[in-house]
mmCIF file of N, CA, C and O in Angstrom:
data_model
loop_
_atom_site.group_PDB
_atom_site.id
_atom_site.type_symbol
_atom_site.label_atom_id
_atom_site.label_comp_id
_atom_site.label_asym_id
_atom_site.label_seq_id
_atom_site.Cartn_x
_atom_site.Cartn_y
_atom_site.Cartn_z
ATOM 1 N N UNK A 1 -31.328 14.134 -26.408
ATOM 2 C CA UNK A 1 -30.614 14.610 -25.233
ATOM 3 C C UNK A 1 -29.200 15.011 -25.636
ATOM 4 O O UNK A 1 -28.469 14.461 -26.460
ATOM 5 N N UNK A 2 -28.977 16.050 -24.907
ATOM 6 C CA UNK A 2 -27.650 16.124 -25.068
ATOM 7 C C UNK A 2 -26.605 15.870 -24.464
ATOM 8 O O UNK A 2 -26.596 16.136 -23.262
ATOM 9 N N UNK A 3 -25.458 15.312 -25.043
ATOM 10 C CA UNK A 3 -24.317 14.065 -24.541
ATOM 11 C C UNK A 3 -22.791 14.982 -24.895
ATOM 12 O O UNK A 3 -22.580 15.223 -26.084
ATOM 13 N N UNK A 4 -21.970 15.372 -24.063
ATOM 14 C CA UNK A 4 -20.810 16.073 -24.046
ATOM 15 C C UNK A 4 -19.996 14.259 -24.616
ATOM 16 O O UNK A 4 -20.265 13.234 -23.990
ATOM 17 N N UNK A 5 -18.863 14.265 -26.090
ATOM 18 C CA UNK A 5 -18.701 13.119 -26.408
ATOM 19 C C UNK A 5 -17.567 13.900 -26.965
ATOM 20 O O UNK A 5 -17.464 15.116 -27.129
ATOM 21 N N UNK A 6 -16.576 12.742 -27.268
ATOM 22 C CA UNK A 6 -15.744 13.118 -28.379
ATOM 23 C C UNK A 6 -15.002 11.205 -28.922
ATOM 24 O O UNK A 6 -14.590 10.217 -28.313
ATOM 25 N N UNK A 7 -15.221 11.628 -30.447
ATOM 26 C CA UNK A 7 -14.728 10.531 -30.812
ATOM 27 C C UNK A 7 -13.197 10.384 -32.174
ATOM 28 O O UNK A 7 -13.215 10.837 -33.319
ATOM 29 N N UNK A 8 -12.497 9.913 -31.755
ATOM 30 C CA UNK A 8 -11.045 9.923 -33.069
ATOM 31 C C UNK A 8 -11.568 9.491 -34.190
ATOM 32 O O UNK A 8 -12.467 8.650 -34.166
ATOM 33 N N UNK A 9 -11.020 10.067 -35.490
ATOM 34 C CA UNK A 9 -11.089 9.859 -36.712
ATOM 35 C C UNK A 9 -9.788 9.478 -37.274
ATOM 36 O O UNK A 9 -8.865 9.806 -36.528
ATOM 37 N N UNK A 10 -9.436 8.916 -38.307
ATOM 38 C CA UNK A 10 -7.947 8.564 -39.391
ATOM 39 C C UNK A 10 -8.388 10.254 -40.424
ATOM 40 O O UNK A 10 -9.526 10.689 -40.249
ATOM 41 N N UNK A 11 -7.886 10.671 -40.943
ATOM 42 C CA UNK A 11 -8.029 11.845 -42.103
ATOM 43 C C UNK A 11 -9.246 11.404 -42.997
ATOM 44 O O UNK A 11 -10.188 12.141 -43.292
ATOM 45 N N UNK A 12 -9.079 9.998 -43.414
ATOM 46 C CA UNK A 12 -10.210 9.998 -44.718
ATOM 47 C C UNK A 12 -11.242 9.499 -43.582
ATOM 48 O O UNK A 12 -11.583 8.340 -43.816
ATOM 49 N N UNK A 13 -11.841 10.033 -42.416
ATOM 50 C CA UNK A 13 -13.209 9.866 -41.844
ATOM 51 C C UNK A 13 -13.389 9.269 -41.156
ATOM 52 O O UNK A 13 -14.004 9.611 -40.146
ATOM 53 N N UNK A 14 -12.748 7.555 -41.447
ATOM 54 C CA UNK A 14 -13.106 6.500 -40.694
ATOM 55 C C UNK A 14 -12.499 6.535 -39.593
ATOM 56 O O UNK A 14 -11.367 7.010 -39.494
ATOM 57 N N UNK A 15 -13.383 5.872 -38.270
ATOM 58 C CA UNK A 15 -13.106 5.859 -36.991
ATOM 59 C C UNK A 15 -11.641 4.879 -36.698
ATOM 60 O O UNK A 15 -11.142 4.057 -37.466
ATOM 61 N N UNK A 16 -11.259 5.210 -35.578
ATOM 62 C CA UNK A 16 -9.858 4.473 -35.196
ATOM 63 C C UNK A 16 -10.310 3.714 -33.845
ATOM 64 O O UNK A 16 -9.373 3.293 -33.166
ATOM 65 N N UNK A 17 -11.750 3.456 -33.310
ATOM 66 C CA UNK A 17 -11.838 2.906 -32.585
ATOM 67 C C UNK A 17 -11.591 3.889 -31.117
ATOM 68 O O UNK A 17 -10.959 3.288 -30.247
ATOM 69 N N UNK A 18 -11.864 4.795 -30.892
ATOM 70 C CA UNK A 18 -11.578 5.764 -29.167
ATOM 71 C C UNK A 18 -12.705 6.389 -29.417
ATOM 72 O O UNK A 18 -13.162 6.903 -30.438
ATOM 73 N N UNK A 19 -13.176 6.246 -28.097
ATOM 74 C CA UNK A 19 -14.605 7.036 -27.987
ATOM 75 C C UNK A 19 -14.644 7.408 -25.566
ATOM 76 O O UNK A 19 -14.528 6.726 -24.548
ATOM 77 N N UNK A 20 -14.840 8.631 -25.878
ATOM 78 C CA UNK A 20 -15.212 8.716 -24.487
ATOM 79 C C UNK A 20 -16.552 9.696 -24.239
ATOM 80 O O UNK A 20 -16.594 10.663 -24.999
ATOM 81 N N UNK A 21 -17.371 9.606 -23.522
ATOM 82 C CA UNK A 21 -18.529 10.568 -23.452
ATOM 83 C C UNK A 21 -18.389 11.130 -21.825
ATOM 84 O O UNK A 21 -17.561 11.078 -20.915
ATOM 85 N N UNK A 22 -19.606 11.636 -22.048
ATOM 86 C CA UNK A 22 -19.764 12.508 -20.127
ATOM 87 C C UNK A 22 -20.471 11.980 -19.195
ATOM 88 O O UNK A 22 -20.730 12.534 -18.127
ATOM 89 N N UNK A 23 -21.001 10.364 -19.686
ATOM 90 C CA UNK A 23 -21.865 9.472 -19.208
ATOM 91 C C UNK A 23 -20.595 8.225 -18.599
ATOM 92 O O UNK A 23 -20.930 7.117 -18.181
ATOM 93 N N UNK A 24 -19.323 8.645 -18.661
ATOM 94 C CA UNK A 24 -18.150 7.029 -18.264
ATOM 95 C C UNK A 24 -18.293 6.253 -19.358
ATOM 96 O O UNK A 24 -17.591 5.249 -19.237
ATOM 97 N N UNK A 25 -19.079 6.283 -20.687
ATOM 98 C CA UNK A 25 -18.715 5.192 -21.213
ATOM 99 C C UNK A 25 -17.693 5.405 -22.315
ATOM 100 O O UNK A 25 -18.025 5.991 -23.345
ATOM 101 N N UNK A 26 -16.205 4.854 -22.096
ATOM 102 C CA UNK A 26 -15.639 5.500 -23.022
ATOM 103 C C UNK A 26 -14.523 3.939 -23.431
ATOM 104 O O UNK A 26 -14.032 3.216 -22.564
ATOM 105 N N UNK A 27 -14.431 3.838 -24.246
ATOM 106 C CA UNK A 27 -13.733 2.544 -24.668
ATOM 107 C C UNK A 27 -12.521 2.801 -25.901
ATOM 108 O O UNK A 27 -12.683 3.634 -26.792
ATOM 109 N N UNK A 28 -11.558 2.124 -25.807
ATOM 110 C CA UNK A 28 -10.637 2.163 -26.733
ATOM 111 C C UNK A 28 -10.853 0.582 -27.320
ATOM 112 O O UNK A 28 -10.987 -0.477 -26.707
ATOM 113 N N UNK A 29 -10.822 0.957 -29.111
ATOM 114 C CA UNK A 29 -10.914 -0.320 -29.309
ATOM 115 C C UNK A 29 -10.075 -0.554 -30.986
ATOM 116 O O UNK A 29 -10.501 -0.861 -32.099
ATOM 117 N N UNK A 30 -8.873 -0.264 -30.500
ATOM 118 C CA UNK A 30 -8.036 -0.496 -31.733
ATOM 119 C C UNK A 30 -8.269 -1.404 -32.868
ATOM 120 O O UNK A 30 -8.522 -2.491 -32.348
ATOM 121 N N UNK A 31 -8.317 -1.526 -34.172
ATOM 122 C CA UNK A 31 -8.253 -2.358 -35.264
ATOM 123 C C UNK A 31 -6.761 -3.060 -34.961
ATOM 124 O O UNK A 31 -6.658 -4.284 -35.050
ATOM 125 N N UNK A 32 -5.802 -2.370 -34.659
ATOM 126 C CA UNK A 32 -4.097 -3.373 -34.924
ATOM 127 C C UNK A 32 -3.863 -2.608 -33.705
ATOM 128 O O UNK A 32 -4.453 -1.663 -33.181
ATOM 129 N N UNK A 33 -2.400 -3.574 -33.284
ATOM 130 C CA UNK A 33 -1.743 -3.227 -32.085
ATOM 131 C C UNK A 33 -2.315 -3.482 -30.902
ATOM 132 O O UNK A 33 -3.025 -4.480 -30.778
ATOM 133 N N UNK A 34 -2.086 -2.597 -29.828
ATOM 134 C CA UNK A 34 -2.526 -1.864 -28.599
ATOM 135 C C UNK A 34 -2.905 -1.206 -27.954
ATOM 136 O O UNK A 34 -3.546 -0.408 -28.639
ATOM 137 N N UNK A 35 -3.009 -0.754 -26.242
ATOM 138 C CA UNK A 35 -3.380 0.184 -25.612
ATOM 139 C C UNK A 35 -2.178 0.141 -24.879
ATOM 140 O O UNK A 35 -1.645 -0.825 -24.334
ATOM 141 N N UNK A 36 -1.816 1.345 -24.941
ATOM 142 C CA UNK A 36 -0.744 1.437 -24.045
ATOM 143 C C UNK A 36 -0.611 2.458 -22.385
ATOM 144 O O UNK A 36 -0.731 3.665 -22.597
ATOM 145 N N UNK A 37 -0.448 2.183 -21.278
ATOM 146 C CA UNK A 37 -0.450 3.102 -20.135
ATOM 147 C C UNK A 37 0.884 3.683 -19.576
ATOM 148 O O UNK A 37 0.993 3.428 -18.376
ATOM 149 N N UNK A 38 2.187 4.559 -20.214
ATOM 150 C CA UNK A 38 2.455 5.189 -19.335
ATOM 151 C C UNK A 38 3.806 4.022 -20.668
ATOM 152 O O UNK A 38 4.846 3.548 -20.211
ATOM 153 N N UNK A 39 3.503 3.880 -21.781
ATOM 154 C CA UNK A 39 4.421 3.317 -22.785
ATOM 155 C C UNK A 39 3.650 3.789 -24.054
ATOM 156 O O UNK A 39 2.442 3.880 -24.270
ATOM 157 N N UNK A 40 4.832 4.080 -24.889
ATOM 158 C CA UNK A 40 4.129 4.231 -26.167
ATOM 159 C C UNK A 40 4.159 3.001 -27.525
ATOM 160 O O UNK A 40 3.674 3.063 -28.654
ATOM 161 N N UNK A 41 4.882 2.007 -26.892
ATOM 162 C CA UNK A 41 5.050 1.034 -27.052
ATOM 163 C C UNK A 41 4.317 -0.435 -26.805
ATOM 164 O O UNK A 41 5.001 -1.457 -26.739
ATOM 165 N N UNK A 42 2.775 -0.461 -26.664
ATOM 166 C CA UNK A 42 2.714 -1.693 -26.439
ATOM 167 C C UNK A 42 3.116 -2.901 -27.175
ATOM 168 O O UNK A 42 3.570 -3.020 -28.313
ATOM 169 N N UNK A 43 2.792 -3.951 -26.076
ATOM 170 C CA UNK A 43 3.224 -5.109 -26.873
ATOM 171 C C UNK A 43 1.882 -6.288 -26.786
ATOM 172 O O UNK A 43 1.782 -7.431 -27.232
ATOM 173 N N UNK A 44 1.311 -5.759 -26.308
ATOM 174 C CA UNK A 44 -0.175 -6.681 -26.299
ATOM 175 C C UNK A 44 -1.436 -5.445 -26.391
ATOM 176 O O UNK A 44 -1.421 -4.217 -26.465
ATOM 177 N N UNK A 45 -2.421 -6.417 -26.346
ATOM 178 C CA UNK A 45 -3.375 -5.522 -26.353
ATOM 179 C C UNK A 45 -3.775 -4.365 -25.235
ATOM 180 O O UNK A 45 -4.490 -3.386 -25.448
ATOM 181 N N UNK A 46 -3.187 -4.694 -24.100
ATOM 182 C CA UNK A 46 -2.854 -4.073 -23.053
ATOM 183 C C UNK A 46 -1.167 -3.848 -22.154
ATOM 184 O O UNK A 46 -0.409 -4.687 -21.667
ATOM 185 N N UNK A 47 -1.119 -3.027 -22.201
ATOM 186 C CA UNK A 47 0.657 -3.405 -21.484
ATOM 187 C C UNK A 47 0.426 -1.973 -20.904
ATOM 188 O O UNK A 47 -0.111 -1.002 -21.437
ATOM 189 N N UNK A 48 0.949 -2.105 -19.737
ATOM 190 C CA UNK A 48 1.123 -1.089 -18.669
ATOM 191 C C UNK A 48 2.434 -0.763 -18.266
ATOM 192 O O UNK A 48 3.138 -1.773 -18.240
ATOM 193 N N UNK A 49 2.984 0.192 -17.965
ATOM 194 C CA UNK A 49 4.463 0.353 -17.388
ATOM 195 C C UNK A 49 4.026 1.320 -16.053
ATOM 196 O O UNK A 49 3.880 2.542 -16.028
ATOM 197 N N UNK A 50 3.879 0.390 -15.023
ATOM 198 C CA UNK A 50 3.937 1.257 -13.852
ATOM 199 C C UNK A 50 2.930 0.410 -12.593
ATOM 200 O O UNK A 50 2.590 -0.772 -12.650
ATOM 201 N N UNK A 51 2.579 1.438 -11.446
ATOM 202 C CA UNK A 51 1.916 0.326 -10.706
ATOM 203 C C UNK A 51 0.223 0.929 -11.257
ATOM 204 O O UNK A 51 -0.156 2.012 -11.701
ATOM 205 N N UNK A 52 -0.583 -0.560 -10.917
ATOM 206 C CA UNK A 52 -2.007 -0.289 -11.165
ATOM 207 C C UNK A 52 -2.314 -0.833 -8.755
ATOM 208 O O UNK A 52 -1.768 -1.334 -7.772
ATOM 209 N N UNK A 53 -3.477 -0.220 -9.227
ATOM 210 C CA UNK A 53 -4.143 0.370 -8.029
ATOM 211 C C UNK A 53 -5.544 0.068 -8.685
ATOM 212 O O UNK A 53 -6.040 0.619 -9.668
ATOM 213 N N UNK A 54 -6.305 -1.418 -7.530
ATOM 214 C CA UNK A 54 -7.625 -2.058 -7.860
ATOM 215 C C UNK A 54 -8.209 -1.999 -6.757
ATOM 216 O O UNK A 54 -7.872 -2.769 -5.858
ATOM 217 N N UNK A 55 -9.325 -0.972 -6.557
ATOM 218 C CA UNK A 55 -10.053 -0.843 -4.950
ATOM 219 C C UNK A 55 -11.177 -1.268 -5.155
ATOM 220 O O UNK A 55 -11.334 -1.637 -6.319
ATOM 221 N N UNK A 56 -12.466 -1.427 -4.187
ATOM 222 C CA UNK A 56 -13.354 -1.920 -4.005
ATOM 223 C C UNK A 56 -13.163 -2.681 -2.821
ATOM 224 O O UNK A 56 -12.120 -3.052 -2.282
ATOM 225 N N UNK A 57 -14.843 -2.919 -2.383
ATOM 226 C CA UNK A 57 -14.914 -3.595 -1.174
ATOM 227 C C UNK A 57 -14.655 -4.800 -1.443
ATOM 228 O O UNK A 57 -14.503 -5.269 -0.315
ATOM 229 N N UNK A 58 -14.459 -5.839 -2.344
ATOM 230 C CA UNK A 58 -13.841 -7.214 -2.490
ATOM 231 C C UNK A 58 -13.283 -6.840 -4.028
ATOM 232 O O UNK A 58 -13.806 -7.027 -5.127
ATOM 233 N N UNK A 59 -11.822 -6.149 -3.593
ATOM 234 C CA UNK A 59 -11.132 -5.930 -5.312
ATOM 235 C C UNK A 59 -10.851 -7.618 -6.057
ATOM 236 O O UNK A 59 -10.427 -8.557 -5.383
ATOM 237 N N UNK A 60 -11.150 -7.711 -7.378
ATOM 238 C CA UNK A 60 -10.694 -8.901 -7.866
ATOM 239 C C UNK A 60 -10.329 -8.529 -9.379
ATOM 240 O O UNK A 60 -10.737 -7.639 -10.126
ATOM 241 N N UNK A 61 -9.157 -9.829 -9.576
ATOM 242 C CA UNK A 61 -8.881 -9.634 -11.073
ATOM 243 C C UNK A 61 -9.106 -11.375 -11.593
ATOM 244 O O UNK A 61 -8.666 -12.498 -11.350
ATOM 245 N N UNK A 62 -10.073 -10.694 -12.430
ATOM 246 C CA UNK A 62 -10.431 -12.519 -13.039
ATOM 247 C C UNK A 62 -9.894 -12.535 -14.645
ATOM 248 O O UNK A 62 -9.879 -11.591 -15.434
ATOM 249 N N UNK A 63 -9.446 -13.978 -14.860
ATOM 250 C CA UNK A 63 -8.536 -14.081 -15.833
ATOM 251 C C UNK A 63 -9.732 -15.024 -16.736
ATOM 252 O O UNK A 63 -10.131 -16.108 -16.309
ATOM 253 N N UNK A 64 -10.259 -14.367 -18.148
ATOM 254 C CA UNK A 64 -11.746 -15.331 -18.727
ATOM 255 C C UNK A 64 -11.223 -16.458 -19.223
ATOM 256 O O UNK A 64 -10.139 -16.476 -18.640
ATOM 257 N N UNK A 65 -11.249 -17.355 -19.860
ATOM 258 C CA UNK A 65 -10.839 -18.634 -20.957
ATOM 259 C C UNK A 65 -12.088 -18.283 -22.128
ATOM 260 O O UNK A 65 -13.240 -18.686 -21.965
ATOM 261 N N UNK A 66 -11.712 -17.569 -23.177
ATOM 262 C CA UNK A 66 -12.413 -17.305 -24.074
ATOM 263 C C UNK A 66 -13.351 -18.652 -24.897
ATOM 264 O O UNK A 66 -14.455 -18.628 -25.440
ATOM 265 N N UNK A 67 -12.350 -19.776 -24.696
ATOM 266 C CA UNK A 67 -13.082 -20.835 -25.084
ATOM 267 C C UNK A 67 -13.777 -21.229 -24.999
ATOM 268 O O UNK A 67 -14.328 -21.705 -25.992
ATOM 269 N N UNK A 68 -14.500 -21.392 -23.306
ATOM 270 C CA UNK A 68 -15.028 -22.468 -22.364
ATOM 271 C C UNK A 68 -15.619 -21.633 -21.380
ATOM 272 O O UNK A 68 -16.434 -22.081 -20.573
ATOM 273 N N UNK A 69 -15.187 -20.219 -21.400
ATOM 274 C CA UNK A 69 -15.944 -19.181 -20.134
ATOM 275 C C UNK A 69 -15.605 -19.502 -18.840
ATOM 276 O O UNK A 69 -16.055 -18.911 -17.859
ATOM 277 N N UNK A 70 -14.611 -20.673 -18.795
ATOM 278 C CA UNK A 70 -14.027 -20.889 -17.624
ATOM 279 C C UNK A 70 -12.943 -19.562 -17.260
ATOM 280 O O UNK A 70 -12.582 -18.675 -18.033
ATOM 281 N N UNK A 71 -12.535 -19.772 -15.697
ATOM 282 C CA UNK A 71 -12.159 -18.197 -15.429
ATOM 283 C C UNK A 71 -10.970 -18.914 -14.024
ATOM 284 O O UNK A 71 -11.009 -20.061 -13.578
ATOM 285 N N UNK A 72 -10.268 -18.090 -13.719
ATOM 286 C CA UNK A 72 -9.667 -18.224 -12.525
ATOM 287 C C UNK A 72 -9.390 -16.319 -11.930
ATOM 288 O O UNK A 72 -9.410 -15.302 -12.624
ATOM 289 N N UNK A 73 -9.172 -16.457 -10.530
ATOM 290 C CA UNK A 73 -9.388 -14.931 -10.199
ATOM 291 C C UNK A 73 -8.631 -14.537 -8.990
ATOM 292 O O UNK A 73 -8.999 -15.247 -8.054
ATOM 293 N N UNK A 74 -8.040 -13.987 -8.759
ATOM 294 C CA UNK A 74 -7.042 -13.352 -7.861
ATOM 295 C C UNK A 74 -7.962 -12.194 -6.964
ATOM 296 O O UNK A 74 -8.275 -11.105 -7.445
ATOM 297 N N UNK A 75 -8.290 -12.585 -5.740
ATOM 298 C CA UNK A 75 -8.960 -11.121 -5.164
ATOM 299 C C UNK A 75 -8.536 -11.329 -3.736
ATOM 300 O O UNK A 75 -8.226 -12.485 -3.446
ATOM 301 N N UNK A 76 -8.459 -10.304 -2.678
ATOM 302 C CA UNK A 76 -8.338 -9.992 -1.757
ATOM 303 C C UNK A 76 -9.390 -10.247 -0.656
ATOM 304 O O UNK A 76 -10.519 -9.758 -0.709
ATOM 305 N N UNK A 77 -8.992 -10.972 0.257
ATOM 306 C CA UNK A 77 -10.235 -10.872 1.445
ATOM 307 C C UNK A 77 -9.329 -11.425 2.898
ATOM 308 O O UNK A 77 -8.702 -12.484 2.939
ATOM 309 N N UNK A 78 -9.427 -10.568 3.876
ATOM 310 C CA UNK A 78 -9.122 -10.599 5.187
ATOM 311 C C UNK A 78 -7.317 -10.884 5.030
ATOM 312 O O UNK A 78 -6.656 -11.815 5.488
ATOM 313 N N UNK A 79 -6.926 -9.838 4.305
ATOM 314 C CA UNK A 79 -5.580 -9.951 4.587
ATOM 315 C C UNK A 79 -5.006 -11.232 4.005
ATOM 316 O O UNK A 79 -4.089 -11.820 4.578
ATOM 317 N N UNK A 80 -5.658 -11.764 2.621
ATOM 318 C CA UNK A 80 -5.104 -12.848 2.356
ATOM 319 C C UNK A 80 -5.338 -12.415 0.587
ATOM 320 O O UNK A 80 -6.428 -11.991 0.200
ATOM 321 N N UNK A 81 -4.249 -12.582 -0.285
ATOM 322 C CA UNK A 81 -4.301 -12.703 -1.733
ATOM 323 C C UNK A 81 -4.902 -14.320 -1.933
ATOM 324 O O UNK A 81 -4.097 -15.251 -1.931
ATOM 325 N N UNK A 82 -6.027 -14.509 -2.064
ATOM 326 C CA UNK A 82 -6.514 -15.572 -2.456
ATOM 327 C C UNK A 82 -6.822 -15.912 -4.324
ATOM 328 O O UNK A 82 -7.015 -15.035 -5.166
ATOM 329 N N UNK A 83 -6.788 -17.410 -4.578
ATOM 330 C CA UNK A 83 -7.023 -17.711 -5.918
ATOM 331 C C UNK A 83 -7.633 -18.767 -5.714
ATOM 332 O O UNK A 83 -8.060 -19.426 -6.662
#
């Protein structure tokens, strides 16, 4: 089948980890550093400079514990920021 894709290279070939296709699946997945939104500067693996905007019919942001798979989560319901 054919898949509209594009993926980054370094000069000598090897991938740098960015891939997006025409199917949504598109992931950044750096070897060092960051991802940065609206900075060219990150300082984590994610760092944003600006506002983010999370919709859905019950928007939530869950925070994982890589250790233990334990989680805590910040989401919205009836006019209340609940955790």
């Amino acid at each position: 089948a054919n898949q509209a894709q594009m993926d980054m290279y370094k000069p000598d070939g090897s991938t740098i980890g960015v891939h997006f296709d025409a199917y949504g699946n598109s992931y950044f997945n750096p070897t060092a550093g960051g991802v940065g939104i609206g900075t060219t500067t990150p300082d984590n693996k994610l760092t944003v400079n600006g506002d983010i905007t999370i919709s859905g019919s019950a928007p939530m942001i869950k925070f994982k514990d890589t250790d233990d798979s334990s989680f805590a989560r910040i989401y919205h319901a009836n006019d209340c920021f609940c955790t």
